[in-house]
Amino acid sequence: MATARRLDPLPNTPFQYGPKVDFTFEGKPFSGFAGEPLALSLLAGGVRVFGRSIKYHRPRAPMCLHAHCSSCLMRVNGRPNVRTCDTPCVAGLSVERQTGWPGAGFDLLRAIDVVYPEELRHHELFTSSSALSRMATPYVRRMSGAGELPSGPPPLAFPVERQSVRVVVIGAGPAGLSAARRLSQSGEKAVLFEADALAGGRLLDGATRIEGDGDSTGWQRWKAWSDPATLPGIELLCRMPVVAIYPGRPPTVVAVGEDRARIVQPQRVILCTGSYDQLPLFGNNDLPGVMTPRALDRMVLGHGVLPAEPVALVGDSDETLRLSARLLERGVALAGVVTRRRDGPLVGALQDKKVPLVFDREVARARGGRWIHELELSPQRQREPDRLLDCALCVAEAPAAPAFELGHHAGCRVFFGSQGGYRIAIDDTGRTSRDDIFAAGHCAGAADVTTAIRAGERAAATCLESLAHTP
Amino acid sequence: MPKTIVCRCEDVTEEDLKRAFERGFRDLESLRRFTGFGTGFCQGKSCLCHAARFLAAVKGGDDMVSDPPRTRPPLRPTPFAAFAGALPEADAGAEEKP
């Protein structure tokens, strides 16, 4: 298996970071670049298993790299359950894995996975007598727990600012930035909350392309749009995820950052919360080394960290095919692309570069011990594999799940469709079922970035119109 | 062992959903309460859609899937200190300290 490496940094990526800094990983000296996500410092340094799963003690490693999943949790500076993908690398950190016995790398409790190949019925375990249950409970808690308690109390000073502003935009991705621009152009003042360290959302993906209106890449659009100077009247707050909307009138929006919180009761809210990347369902889809396309995009194209190669890519979307091409440009070895797309310029370009393309197979399961080493492929709709694809990293695409939750907090109507999952219901002007809340982009079912940008602008226009009719 | 994981936080497999359905847990809420999907660290961000799609497939239609389980604040793990700091008396209390 190839070892982890760092690619030469690109001058035009949105992700720029500081000098090399030292920290400790399980007591040993380690280094990374100041400001890069800690998970990437660890992957670049050869860490493979980040933790163990709660029940079967299966190995876990970063899957989404966008602070949505639970696969990169570690204990950082004595605090358990810290998302290392969302924690910047700084000098002097003390980082440890928190699960597994004797440790996460080699974990004897993995035996549970082997002993229960089908199902561990935790409802019925040790319940034959109350005495047995009492005896077993402390051990079960230790085996399945999520780390030890923090080493010390949290910082007590947690300033909470209350603010009065007419409009709040939640999420600074393509839809949110486009909504904020529209508000700014009309002289409206607004607060734009973003959970990530940088504004941009999908504009930060190297594989994003925006069509029409002078085609551009996501990074070009990001450069043009994320400069606060182009957004007069808009207060952009990064690393400030909104954690709640309380549904009164006006609604109460609560954003909580690392060391401060903000409470706002705006007259209007525009939800641009985006979506969560998903993995498809196949055997061992949780194996370390299996990631979402956007995780790999951010890690390799954005940050230049390549934990292993060759890379297998599974998916049919333009983004996944473009990601394959961009990886080749960066000199990354590809194991192959498993896709149902047989023609078109994106597929043609890969064929020209002699990338192995597999058209008539799907992934039956991933194989590997603590990291993926091959994919078993089967004819479509059958689970009997008849072909192997050696790889040391795999990205597999599934429809993203809209981030509908904040709309649901606020009482907006949400509905389900198998194609897009649960999403916030809107009309074609961006109105939700509440007349003071609007939604745009992937959280309301937009299928791509170009659509999301248009939807953001439209929702902002509708919002402005409704404010004009309010005394 | 080759398991197909639906919920990575709570180790819920696709087979777990099928068996739970056969046992009579046939709507999203009871399926969730029985198997535990969506109740872990990430609170359903990577499994709810899979479970809802599973129900739509076995019950034969998207309209057979109910509204999502009630979502409650906070959306992501949040330190208690944030909520303590938001109490009206928090500022006054801080000033009184020597």
XYZ file of C-alpha atoms in Angstrom:
569
model
C 0.000 0.000 0.000
C 1.375 3.391 -0.989
C 2.215 5.735 1.859
C 0.582 9.078 2.464
C 1.988 12.052 0.611
C 1.427 15.748 0.173
C 1.072 17.199 -3.318
C 2.814 20.444 -4.258
C 0.550 23.256 -3.072
C -1.496 25.038 -5.723
C -1.396 28.831 -5.686
C -5.110 29.220 -6.437
C -6.798 26.967 -3.879
C -9.025 28.676 -1.322
C -7.245 26.730 1.425
C -4.020 28.447 2.386
C -2.271 27.748 5.643
C 0.648 28.712 7.803
C 4.028 27.247 8.684
C 4.759 23.745 9.927
C 3.815 23.292 13.588
C 4.382 20.520 16.103
C 1.834 18.742 18.267
C 1.593 15.356 19.918
C -0.442 12.368 18.782
C -0.794 9.797 21.573
C 2.333 11.190 23.190
C 4.496 11.015 20.056
C 5.734 14.101 18.204
C 3.711 14.909 15.096
C 3.511 17.846 12.747
C 1.083 19.562 10.421
C 0.552 22.962 8.867
C -0.975 25.667 11.016
C -4.648 26.132 10.249
C -5.208 23.006 8.155
C -7.868 20.593 9.453
C -6.301 18.395 12.121
C -7.766 15.277 10.462
C -5.674 16.038 7.384
C -2.477 16.556 9.398
C -3.103 13.094 10.862
C -3.906 11.440 7.506
C -0.847 13.068 5.885
C 1.254 11.714 8.747
C 0.066 8.176 8.103
C -2.704 7.775 10.728
C -5.242 5.359 9.290
C -7.685 4.346 12.012
C -9.175 7.330 13.865
C -11.429 5.397 16.188
C -13.699 2.402 16.667
C -17.432 2.144 16.174
C -19.713 1.955 19.167
C -21.047 -1.591 18.914
C -18.944 -3.802 16.665
C -15.692 -1.878 17.135
C -15.235 -1.560 13.408
C -12.434 0.813 12.414
C -13.437 4.376 11.620
C -11.642 7.072 9.618
C -12.818 10.352 8.060
C -15.767 9.906 5.707
C -17.282 13.351 5.040
C -14.598 15.887 6.097
C -17.365 18.499 6.326
C -18.194 18.191 10.035
C -21.362 16.143 9.477
C -20.443 12.587 10.400
C -18.947 11.000 13.498
C -15.994 9.179 11.982
C -13.074 11.491 12.820
C -13.747 12.033 16.540
C -10.750 12.164 18.856
C -9.801 13.548 22.221
C -8.106 16.900 21.752
C -6.492 18.757 24.656
C -8.380 16.611 27.129
C -11.781 17.113 25.485
C -13.510 14.005 24.135
C -15.503 13.722 20.881
C -13.860 16.546 18.983
C -14.353 16.515 15.223
C -10.784 16.573 13.960
C -11.937 17.599 10.462
C -13.377 20.782 11.980
C -10.440 21.559 14.290
C -7.557 23.622 12.954
C -4.080 22.255 13.518
C -2.188 24.522 15.926
C 1.123 24.148 17.738
C 1.088 22.232 21.010
C -2.174 20.294 20.637
C -2.431 17.004 22.466
C -4.386 14.544 20.321
C -5.428 11.017 21.280
C -7.768 8.360 19.996
C -10.525 7.641 22.467
C -12.051 4.255 21.679
C -10.954 0.633 21.541
C -9.151 -1.691 23.917
C -6.203 -1.669 24.309
C -6.337 1.033 21.617
C -8.098 2.111 18.460
C -5.348 0.888 16.112
C -5.285 -2.659 17.446
C -8.579 -3.340 19.202
C -9.309 -6.759 20.714
C -12.978 -5.830 21.036
C -13.164 -6.124 17.246
C -13.933 -9.747 18.135
C -17.539 -8.583 18.742
C -17.852 -7.976 14.995
C -16.712 -11.531 14.281
C -18.784 -13.186 17.010
C -21.909 -11.388 15.797
C -21.654 -11.552 11.993
C -25.395 -10.979 11.582
C -26.835 -9.021 14.454
C -26.016 -8.091 18.019
C -29.374 -7.706 19.725
C -28.376 -5.186 22.326
C -31.960 -5.033 23.626
C -31.693 -8.632 24.776
C -28.079 -8.848 25.889
C -27.571 -9.659 29.623
C -31.257 -9.240 30.352
C -32.045 -12.789 31.568
C -31.859 -11.632 35.193
C -31.670 -8.254 36.860
C -28.517 -9.288 38.747
C -26.739 -10.173 35.505
C -27.892 -6.923 33.966
C -26.526 -4.943 36.936
C -23.201 -6.741 36.696
C -22.851 -6.325 32.952
C -23.966 -2.717 32.587
C -20.716 -1.005 33.689
C -18.683 -3.188 31.311
C -21.050 -2.653 28.400
C -20.872 1.091 29.006
C -17.095 1.020 28.967
C -16.923 -1.114 25.842
C -19.402 0.930 23.877
C -18.688 4.346 25.350
C -17.455 7.353 23.432
C -14.326 8.242 25.352
C -13.679 9.378 28.899
C -14.996 12.547 30.519
C -13.114 15.792 29.860
C -9.927 16.332 31.881
C -11.180 19.639 33.229
C -14.166 21.979 33.159
C -14.853 23.972 29.999
C -13.986 27.679 29.914
C -16.634 29.501 31.933
C -16.597 32.778 30.055
C -18.799 32.257 27.024
C -19.920 35.647 25.797
C -23.398 35.672 24.290
C -24.168 38.639 22.060
C -27.724 39.672 21.289
C -28.209 41.480 18.079
C -31.031 43.129 16.251
C -30.976 42.843 12.486
C -33.745 42.567 9.901
C -32.474 39.566 7.926
C -30.450 36.474 8.782
C -29.050 34.222 6.054
C -28.001 30.780 7.279
C -25.241 29.120 5.266
C -22.674 30.848 3.025
C -22.595 28.315 0.196
C -23.620 29.052 -3.394
C -27.244 29.831 -2.447
C -26.426 31.782 0.725
C -23.705 33.904 -0.874
C -25.924 34.652 -3.825
C -28.812 35.620 -1.498
C -26.491 37.835 0.564
C -25.225 39.567 -2.579
C -28.763 40.320 -3.657
C -29.607 41.761 -0.213
C -26.410 43.806 -0.198
C -27.086 45.238 -3.668
C -30.462 46.475 -2.406
C -28.883 48.171 0.591
C -30.333 45.681 3.085
C -28.330 44.777 6.181
C -28.016 41.118 7.125
C -25.997 38.622 9.119
C -24.661 35.626 7.187
C -23.810 32.655 9.409
C -21.441 29.936 8.172
C -20.442 26.778 10.040
C -17.285 26.092 8.048
C -13.992 27.962 8.500
C -14.437 29.536 5.057
C -17.474 30.818 3.203
C -18.143 29.062 -0.100
C -19.751 25.662 0.537
C -19.682 23.797 -2.769
C -17.796 26.686 -4.387
C -14.822 25.356 -2.410
C -14.930 22.079 -4.372
C -12.323 21.745 -7.117
C -14.831 19.779 -9.225
C -17.572 22.438 -9.167
C -18.488 24.228 -12.392
C -21.076 26.942 -12.770
C -22.878 27.077 -16.093
C -24.259 30.058 -18.005
C -23.510 33.721 -17.332
C -19.803 33.257 -18.201
C -18.996 29.706 -17.097
C -16.585 29.511 -14.215
C -15.083 27.026 -11.814
C -16.176 26.954 -8.202
C -12.848 28.370 -7.101
C -13.074 31.315 -9.526
C -16.552 32.116 -8.264
C -15.394 31.701 -4.685
C -12.612 34.234 -5.253
C -15.054 36.725 -6.732
C -17.765 36.248 -4.125
C -16.192 35.528 -0.771
C -14.394 38.868 -0.373
C -16.325 40.761 2.335
C -15.584 44.016 0.476
C -18.003 42.864 -2.235
C -20.772 42.425 0.350
C -21.357 45.839 1.963
C -23.950 45.713 4.731
C -23.514 41.943 5.214
C -21.805 40.673 8.342
C -20.245 37.306 7.458
C -19.524 35.122 10.480
C -17.583 31.923 9.754
C -17.146 29.080 12.264
C -20.524 30.143 13.678
C -22.942 27.267 13.050
C -26.591 28.000 13.728
C -27.684 25.303 16.162
C -31.312 26.278 16.654
C -34.236 28.289 15.378
C -36.955 28.688 18.013
C -40.230 29.038 16.166
C -41.826 32.107 17.791
C -42.593 35.356 16.029
C -40.098 36.708 15.334
C -38.070 33.496 15.232
C -35.004 33.258 17.488
C -31.825 32.188 15.723
C -29.001 30.846 17.895
C -25.467 30.482 16.515
C -22.714 29.008 18.653
C -19.035 29.305 17.787
C -15.964 27.966 19.515
C -15.936 30.595 22.260
C -18.953 32.842 21.739
C -22.599 32.713 20.808
C -24.969 35.032 19.005
C -28.729 35.304 19.447
C -30.742 37.149 16.814
C -34.483 37.737 16.402
C -34.720 38.817 12.780
C -37.821 39.760 10.828
C -36.825 37.411 8.013
C -34.682 34.292 7.714
C -33.284 32.810 4.496
C -32.278 29.164 4.958
C -29.389 28.107 2.709
C -28.176 25.244 4.854
C -27.053 22.979 1.994
C -26.958 19.219 2.291
C -25.069 16.354 3.879
C -22.977 14.050 1.706
C -23.975 10.389 1.914
C -22.288 7.111 1.108
C -24.117 4.493 -0.935
C -25.098 1.220 0.724
C -22.736 -1.645 -0.022
C -20.881 -4.180 2.101
C -18.233 -2.594 4.347
C -19.153 0.892 3.160
C -17.803 2.065 6.522
C -14.273 0.787 5.906
C -11.528 3.402 6.396
C -10.469 4.715 3.005
C -14.066 4.863 1.711
C -15.112 8.513 1.493
C -17.583 10.799 -0.212
C -16.437 12.520 -3.419
C -16.563 15.941 -1.759
C -14.382 14.708 1.110
C -11.739 13.562 -1.359
C -12.119 16.778 -3.357
C -11.438 18.927 -0.305
C -8.626 16.698 0.954
C -6.701 16.198 -2.291
C -7.577 19.113 -4.586
C -8.098 21.665 -1.820
C -5.441 20.724 0.702
C -3.082 18.518 -1.327
C -3.217 15.640 1.160
C -3.271 12.162 -0.387
C -3.417 9.392 2.239
C -3.015 6.551 -0.282
C -3.347 5.702 -3.968
C -4.544 4.441 -6.435
C -8.040 5.913 -6.055
C -11.211 4.199 -7.258
C -14.168 6.468 -8.045
C -17.769 5.279 -8.150
C -20.504 7.528 -9.505
C -22.376 8.977 -12.444
C -22.483 12.712 -11.764
C -20.552 15.376 -13.648
C -18.846 16.273 -10.371
C -17.451 12.763 -9.840
C -16.224 12.517 -13.440
C -14.665 15.991 -13.218
C -13.084 15.032 -9.904
C -11.473 12.029 -11.651
C -10.029 14.290 -14.351
C -8.749 16.838 -11.836
C -7.065 14.107 -9.783
C -5.246 12.943 -12.941
C -4.107 16.515 -13.590
C -2.663 16.563 -10.079
C -0.687 13.382 -10.775
C -2.830 11.092 -8.599
C -2.936 7.436 -9.684
C -6.476 6.227 -10.457
C -7.451 2.581 -10.039
C -10.544 3.075 -12.149
C -13.903 4.777 -12.467
C -17.062 2.715 -11.980
C -19.860 4.558 -13.756
C -23.012 3.989 -15.786
C -22.225 7.020 -17.949
C -20.970 5.584 -21.244
C -20.468 8.678 -23.343
C -20.136 12.435 -23.309
C -17.080 14.691 -23.183
C -16.280 13.974 -19.514
C -16.152 10.202 -20.094
C -14.278 10.700 -23.389
C -11.594 12.748 -21.649
C -11.009 9.946 -19.134
C -10.848 7.357 -21.935
C -8.246 9.478 -23.744
C -6.117 9.392 -20.620
C -6.420 5.565 -20.478
C -8.274 5.551 -17.152
C -9.837 2.098 -16.640
C -13.592 2.607 -16.900
C -16.070 0.016 -15.654
C -19.552 0.542 -17.116
C -21.607 -2.509 -16.271
C -20.758 -3.192 -12.649
C -21.659 -1.801 -9.254
C -19.913 -2.094 -5.908
C -20.923 -5.197 -3.969
C -18.503 -4.654 -1.108
C -15.259 -3.115 -0.046
C -12.514 -5.317 1.330
C -9.674 -4.623 3.710
C -8.693 -4.993 7.352
C -8.117 -1.555 8.798
C -8.049 0.243 5.430
C -9.559 -0.517 2.033
C -7.464 -2.533 -0.427
C -9.987 -3.625 -3.026
C -13.543 -3.354 -4.262
C -15.638 -6.357 -5.222
C -17.769 -5.471 -8.226
C -20.897 -7.283 -9.301
C -23.226 -7.044 -12.307
C -25.897 -4.435 -11.637
C -28.677 -5.409 -9.213
C -26.920 -8.621 -8.195
C -24.789 -8.913 -5.146
C -22.617 -11.790 -6.412
C -19.244 -10.237 -7.186
C -17.386 -11.365 -10.283
C -14.657 -8.766 -10.524
C -12.094 -7.104 -8.253
C -10.675 -3.595 -8.413
C -7.481 -2.985 -6.414
C -7.476 0.420 -4.785
C -6.119 2.170 -1.687
C -8.770 4.861 -1.502
C -12.359 4.798 -2.750
C -14.923 7.500 -3.270
C -18.513 6.527 -3.829
C -21.347 8.851 -4.645
C -24.900 8.866 -3.312
C -27.590 11.561 -3.431
C -26.879 14.197 -0.786
C -29.380 14.579 2.052
C -30.788 18.125 2.274
C -30.092 19.844 5.600
C -33.746 20.447 6.419
C -33.429 20.477 10.223
C -33.400 24.225 10.909
C -36.499 24.636 8.767
C -38.093 21.865 10.793
C -37.118 23.622 14.058
C -38.898 26.722 12.811
C -42.039 24.816 11.861
C -41.640 25.059 8.081
C -43.222 22.261 6.072
C -40.812 19.465 5.165
C -41.528 16.627 2.761
C -39.908 13.415 1.556
C -39.031 12.133 -1.897
C -36.830 9.100 -2.608
C -34.827 11.096 -5.122
C -33.852 13.950 -2.867
C -34.666 12.862 0.705
C -36.392 15.144 3.210
C -36.247 18.760 2.139
C -37.807 22.095 2.998
C -40.946 22.742 0.951
C -40.817 25.996 -1.038
C -42.819 27.588 -3.825
C -41.051 28.803 -6.954
C -40.234 32.141 -5.343
C -38.422 30.591 -2.371
C -41.215 30.986 0.216
C -41.587 28.253 2.837
C -44.854 27.542 4.636
C -43.955 30.434 6.986
C -44.274 33.925 5.518
C -41.153 35.179 7.327
C -38.835 32.300 6.353
C -37.421 31.552 2.914
C -35.224 28.724 1.679
C -32.934 28.193 -1.296
C -30.395 25.761 -2.641
C -29.690 22.166 -1.695
C -31.707 22.306 1.568
C -34.798 22.917 -0.559
C -33.944 20.324 -3.180
C -31.706 22.169 -5.674
C -29.804 19.573 -7.679
C -26.681 21.532 -8.574
C -24.681 24.648 -7.812
C -25.918 26.644 -10.797
C -29.545 26.069 -9.726
C -28.690 26.863 -6.107
C -27.148 30.222 -7.059
C -30.271 31.228 -8.981
C -32.528 30.038 -6.166
C -30.575 32.068 -3.594
C -30.978 35.244 -5.573
C -34.687 34.582 -6.097
C -35.336 33.876 -2.414
C -33.550 37.109 -1.466
C -35.655 39.053 -3.965
C -38.845 37.564 -2.496
C -37.609 38.362 0.998
C -36.912 42.000 0.046
C -40.337 42.302 -1.530
C -42.026 41.026 1.630
C -40.002 43.460 3.772
C -41.108 46.341 1.534
C -44.729 45.466 2.331
C -44.032 45.403 6.071
C -44.431 48.676 7.945
C -17.539 -9.310 8.608
C -19.118 -7.629 5.582
C -21.845 -5.463 7.072
C -23.683 -2.790 5.129
C -23.755 0.134 7.514
C -26.698 2.526 7.380
C -25.866 4.457 10.562
C -22.158 4.755 11.325
C -22.663 6.377 14.726
C -24.759 3.527 16.164
C -23.595 0.647 13.918
C -27.030 -0.012 12.424
C -26.958 -2.232 9.342
C -29.285 -2.548 6.377
C -30.150 -6.032 7.657
C -31.101 -4.533 11.048
C -33.675 -2.332 9.291
C -35.096 -5.312 7.398
C -35.344 -7.465 10.524
C -36.897 -4.629 12.535
C -39.472 -4.100 9.800
C -40.330 -7.817 9.841
C -40.744 -7.612 13.606
C -43.391 -4.950 13.140
C -41.515 -1.684 13.448
C -42.980 -0.293 10.287
C -42.828 3.456 10.523
C -39.831 5.721 10.698
C -40.220 6.678 14.340
C -40.545 3.155 15.754
C -37.875 1.852 13.395
C -35.599 4.540 14.757
C -36.433 3.823 18.370
C -35.855 0.097 17.932
C -32.670 0.094 15.877
C -31.209 3.339 17.205
C -30.363 4.851 13.832
C -30.278 8.626 13.941
C -29.793 8.727 17.705
C -25.999 8.943 17.747
C -23.412 11.685 17.599
C -24.437 13.065 14.189
C -28.192 12.822 14.885
C -29.208 11.290 11.578
C -27.287 13.403 9.098
C -25.953 10.346 7.271
C -28.642 7.723 7.892
C -32.124 9.275 7.966
C -32.401 9.407 4.173
C -31.266 5.805 3.826
C -33.862 4.653 6.368
C -36.652 6.687 4.787
C -35.733 5.373 1.346
C -35.755 1.826 2.721
C -39.296 2.364 4.065
C -40.464 3.924 0.803
C -39.129 0.897 -1.085
C -40.684 -1.787 1.134
C -43.983 0.027 1.602
C -44.248 0.916 -2.065
C -44.162 4.691 -2.358
C -42.760 7.968 -1.101
C -46.169 8.950 0.282
C -45.973 5.977 2.669
C -43.098 7.682 4.486
C -44.109 9.993 7.299
C -42.657 13.342 8.301
C -39.177 13.106 9.755
C -38.811 12.458 13.478
C -39.063 15.681 15.483
C -35.776 17.578 15.169
C -34.797 19.406 18.316
C -32.064 21.919 19.072
C -29.137 21.880 19.142
C -28.358 20.826 15.586
C -24.815 19.819 16.512
C -23.045 19.120 19.805
C -22.970 22.403 21.691
C -21.258 23.193 25.006
C -23.593 23.783 27.942
C -21.603 26.939 28.615
C -23.226 28.515 25.542
C -26.698 28.031 26.986
C -25.597 29.000 30.494
C -24.152 32.208 29.062
C -27.466 33.001 27.416
C -29.419 33.094 30.681
C -30.536 36.650 31.550
C -28.852 36.443 34.965
C -25.552 35.159 33.539
C -24.078 38.641 33.065
C -25.106 39.835 36.518
C -23.770 36.665 38.117
C -20.423 37.068 36.416
C -20.065 40.609 37.760
C -20.753 39.618 41.328
C -17.870 37.196 41.390
C -14.836 38.481 43.296
